[in-house]
PDB file of C-alpha atoms in Angstrom:
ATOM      1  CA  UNK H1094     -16.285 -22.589  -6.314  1.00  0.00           C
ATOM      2  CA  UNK H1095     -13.390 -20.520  -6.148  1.00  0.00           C
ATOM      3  CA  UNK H1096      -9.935 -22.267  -6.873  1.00  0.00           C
ATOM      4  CA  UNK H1097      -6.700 -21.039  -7.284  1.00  0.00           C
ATOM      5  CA  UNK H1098      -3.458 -23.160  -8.192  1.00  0.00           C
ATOM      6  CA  UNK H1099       0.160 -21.115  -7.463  1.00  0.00           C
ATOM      7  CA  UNK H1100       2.820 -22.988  -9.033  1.00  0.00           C
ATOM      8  CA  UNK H1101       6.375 -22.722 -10.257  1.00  0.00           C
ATOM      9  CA  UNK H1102       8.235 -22.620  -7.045  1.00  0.00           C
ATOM     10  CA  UNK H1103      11.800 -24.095  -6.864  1.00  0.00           C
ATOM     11  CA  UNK H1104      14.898 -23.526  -5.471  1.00  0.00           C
ATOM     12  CA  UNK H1105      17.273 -21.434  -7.454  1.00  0.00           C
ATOM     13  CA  UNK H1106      20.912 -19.207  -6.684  1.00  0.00           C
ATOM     14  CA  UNK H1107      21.029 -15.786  -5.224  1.00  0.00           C
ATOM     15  CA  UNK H1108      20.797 -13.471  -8.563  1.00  0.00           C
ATOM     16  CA  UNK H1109      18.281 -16.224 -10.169  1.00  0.00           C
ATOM     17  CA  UNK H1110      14.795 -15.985 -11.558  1.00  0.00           C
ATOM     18  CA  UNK H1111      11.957 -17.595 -11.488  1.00  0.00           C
ATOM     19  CA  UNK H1112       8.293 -17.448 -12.963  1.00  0.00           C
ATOM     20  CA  UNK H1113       5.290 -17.647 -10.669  1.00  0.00           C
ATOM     21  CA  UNK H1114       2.119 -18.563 -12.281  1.00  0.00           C
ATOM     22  CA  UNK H1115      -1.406 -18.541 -10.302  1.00  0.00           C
ATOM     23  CA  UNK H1116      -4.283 -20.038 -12.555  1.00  0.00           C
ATOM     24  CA  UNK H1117      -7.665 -19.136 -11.440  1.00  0.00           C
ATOM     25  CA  UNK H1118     -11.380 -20.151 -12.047  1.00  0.00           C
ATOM     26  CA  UNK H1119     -14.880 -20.219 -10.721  1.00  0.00           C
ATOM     27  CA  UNK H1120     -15.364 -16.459 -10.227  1.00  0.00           C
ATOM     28  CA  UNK H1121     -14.834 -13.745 -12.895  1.00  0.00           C
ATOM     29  CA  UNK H1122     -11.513 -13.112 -13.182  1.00  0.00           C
ATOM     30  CA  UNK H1123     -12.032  -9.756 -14.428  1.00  0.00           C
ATOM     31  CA  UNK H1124     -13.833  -8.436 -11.661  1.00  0.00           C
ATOM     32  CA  UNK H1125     -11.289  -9.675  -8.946  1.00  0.00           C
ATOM     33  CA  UNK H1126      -7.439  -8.595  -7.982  1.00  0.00           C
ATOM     34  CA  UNK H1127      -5.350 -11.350  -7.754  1.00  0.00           C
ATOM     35  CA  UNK H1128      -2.335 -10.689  -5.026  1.00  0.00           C
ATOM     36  CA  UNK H1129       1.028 -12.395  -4.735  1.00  0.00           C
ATOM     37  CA  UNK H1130       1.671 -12.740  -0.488  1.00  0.00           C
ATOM     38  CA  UNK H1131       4.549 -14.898   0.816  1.00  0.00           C
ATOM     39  CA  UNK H1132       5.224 -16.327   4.511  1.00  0.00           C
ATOM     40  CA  UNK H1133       9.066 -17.327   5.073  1.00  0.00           C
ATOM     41  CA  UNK H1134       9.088 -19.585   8.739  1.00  0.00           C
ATOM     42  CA  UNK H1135       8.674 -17.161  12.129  1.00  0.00           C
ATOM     43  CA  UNK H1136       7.810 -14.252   9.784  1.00  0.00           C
ATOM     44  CA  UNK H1137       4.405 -12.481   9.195  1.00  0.00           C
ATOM     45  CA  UNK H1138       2.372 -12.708   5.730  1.00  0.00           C
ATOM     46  CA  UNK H1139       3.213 -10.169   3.487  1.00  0.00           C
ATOM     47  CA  UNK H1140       1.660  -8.726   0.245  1.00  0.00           C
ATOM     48  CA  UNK H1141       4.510  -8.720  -1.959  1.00  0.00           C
ATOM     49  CA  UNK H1142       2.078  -7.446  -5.027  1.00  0.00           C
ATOM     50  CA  UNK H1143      -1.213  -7.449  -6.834  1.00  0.00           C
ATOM     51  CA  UNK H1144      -3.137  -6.450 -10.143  1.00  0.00           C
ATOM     52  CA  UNK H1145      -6.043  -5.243 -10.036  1.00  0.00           C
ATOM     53  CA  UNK H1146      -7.011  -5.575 -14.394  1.00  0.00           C
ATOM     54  CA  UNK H1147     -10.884  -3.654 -13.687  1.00  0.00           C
ATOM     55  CA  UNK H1148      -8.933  -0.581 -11.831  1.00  0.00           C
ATOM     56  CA  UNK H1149      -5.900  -0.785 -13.763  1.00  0.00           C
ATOM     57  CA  UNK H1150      -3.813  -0.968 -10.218  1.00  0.00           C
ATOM     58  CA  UNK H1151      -0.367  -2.960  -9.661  1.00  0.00           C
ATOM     59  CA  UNK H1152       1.079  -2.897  -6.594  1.00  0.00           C
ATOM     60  CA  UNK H1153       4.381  -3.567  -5.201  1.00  0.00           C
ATOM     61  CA  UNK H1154       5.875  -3.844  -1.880  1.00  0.00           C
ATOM     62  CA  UNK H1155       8.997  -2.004  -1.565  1.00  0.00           C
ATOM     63  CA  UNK H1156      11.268  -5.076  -0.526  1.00  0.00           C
ATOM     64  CA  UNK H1157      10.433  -6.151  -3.986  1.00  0.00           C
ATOM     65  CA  UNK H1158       9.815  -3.458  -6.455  1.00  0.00           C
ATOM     66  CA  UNK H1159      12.293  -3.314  -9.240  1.00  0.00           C
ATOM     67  CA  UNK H1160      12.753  -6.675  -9.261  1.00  0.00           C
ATOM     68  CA  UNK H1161       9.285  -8.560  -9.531  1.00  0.00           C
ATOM     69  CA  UNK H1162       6.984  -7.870 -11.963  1.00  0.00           C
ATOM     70  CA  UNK H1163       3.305  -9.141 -11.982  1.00  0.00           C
ATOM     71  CA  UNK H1164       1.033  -9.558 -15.366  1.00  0.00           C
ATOM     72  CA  UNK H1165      -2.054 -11.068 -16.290  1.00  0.00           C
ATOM     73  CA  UNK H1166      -3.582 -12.933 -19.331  1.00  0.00           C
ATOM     74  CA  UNK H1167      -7.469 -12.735 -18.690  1.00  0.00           C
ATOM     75  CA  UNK H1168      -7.685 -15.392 -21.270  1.00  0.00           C
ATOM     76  CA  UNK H1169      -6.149 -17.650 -19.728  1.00  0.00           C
ATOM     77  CA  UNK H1170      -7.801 -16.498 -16.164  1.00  0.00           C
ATOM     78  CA  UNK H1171      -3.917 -16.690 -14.826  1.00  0.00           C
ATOM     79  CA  UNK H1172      -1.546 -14.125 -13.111  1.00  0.00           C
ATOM     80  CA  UNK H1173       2.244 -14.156 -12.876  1.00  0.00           C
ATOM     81  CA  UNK H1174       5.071 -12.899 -11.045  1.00  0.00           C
ATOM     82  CA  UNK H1175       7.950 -12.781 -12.709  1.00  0.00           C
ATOM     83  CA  UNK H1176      10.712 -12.934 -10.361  1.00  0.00           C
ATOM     84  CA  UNK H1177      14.095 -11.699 -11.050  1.00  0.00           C
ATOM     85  CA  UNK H1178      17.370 -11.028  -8.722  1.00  0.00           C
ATOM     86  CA  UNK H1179      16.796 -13.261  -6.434  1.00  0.00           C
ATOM     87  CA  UNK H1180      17.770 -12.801  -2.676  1.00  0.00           C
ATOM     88  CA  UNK H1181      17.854 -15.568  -0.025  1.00  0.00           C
ATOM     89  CA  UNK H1182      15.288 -13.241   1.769  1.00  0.00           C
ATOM     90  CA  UNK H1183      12.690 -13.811  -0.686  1.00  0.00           C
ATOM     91  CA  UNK H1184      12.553 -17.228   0.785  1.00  0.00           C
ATOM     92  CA  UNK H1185       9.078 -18.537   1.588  1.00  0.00           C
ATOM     93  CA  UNK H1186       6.060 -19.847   0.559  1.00  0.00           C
ATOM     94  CA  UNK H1187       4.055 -17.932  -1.940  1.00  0.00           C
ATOM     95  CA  UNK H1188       0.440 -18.177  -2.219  1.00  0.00           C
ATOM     96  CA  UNK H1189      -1.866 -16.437  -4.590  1.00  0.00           C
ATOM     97  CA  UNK H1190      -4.886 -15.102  -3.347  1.00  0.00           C
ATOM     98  CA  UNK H1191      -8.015 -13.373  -5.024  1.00  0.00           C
ATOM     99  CA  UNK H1192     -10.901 -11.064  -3.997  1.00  0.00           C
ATOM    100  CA  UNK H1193     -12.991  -8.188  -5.130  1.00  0.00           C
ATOM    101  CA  UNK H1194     -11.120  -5.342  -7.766  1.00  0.00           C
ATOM    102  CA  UNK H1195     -10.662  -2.994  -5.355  1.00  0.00           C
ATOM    103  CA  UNK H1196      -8.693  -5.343  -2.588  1.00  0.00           C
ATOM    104  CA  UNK H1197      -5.286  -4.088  -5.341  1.00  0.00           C
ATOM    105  CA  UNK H1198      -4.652  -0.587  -5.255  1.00  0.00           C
ATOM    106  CA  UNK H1199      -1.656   0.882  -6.341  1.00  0.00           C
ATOM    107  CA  UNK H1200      -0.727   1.575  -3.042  1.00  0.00           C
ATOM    108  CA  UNK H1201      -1.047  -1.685  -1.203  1.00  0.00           C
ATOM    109  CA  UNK H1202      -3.073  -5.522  -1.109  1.00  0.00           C
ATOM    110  CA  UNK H1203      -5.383  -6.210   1.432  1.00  0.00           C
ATOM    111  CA  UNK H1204      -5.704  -9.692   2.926  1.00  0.00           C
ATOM    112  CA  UNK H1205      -7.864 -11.725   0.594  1.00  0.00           C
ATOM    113  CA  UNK H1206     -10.160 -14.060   1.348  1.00  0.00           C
ATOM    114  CA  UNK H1207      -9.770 -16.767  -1.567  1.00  0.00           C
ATOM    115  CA  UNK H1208      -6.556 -18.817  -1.784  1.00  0.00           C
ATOM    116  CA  UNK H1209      -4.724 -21.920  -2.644  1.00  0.00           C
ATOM    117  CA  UNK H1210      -2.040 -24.249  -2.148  1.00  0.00           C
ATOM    118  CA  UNK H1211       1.400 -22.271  -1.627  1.00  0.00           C
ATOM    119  CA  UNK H1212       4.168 -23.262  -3.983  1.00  0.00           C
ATOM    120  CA  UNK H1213       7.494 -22.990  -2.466  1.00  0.00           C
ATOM    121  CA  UNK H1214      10.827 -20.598  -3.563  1.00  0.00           C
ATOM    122  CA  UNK H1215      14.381 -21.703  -1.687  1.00  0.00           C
ATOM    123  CA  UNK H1216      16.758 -19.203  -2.597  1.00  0.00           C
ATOM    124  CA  UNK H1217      20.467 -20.084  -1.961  1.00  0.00           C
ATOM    125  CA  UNK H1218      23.637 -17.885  -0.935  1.00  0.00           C
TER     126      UNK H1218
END
């Protein structure tokens, strides 16, 4: 059974960081991307980023590229997101998700179809 636990959601300043983590198991973590996509209240989902470690692929979305950065520790079978610069409009609920390697590309994250529990980021003025 696929199960994925997103964690280390809080509320923090504008400017602030914090560290997403996304621990995985019951599928082979090596052969799956593992995206970051958010959902702030009357807004769509969006892929915010994604690694892909068998193709080698991060990805990015441009509202947060420069200032998140997503890494992996296969050992572990766990992704983060570093998040850094924090802007109320990165407000929302951030879930992890996971599917096959080639759902990460460098140039964008499909929707996924595994996924947890959300863990929430407030990010104050």
């Amino acid at each position: 059974e696929v199960q994925l636990q997103a964690s280390g959601g809080g509320l923090v300043q504008a400017g602030g960081s914090l560290r997403l983590s996304c621990a995985a198991s019951g599928f082979n973590f090596d052969d799956y991307a593992i995206g970051w996509f958010r959902q702030a209240p009357g807004k769509e989902r969006e892929g915010v980023s994604c690694i892909s470690s068998r193709a080698g692929s991060t990805y990015y979305a441009n509202s947060v590229k420069g200032r998140f950065t997503i890494s992996s520790d296969n050992a572990k079978n766990t992704v983060y997101l570093q998040m850094n610069s924090l802007k109320p409009e990165d407000t929302a609920v951030y879930y992890c998700e996971a599917d096959t390697w080639y759902y990460c590309t460098e140039y964008g994250v499909s929707p996924m179809d595994y996924w947890g529990k959300g863990t929430q980021v407030t990010v104050s003025s």
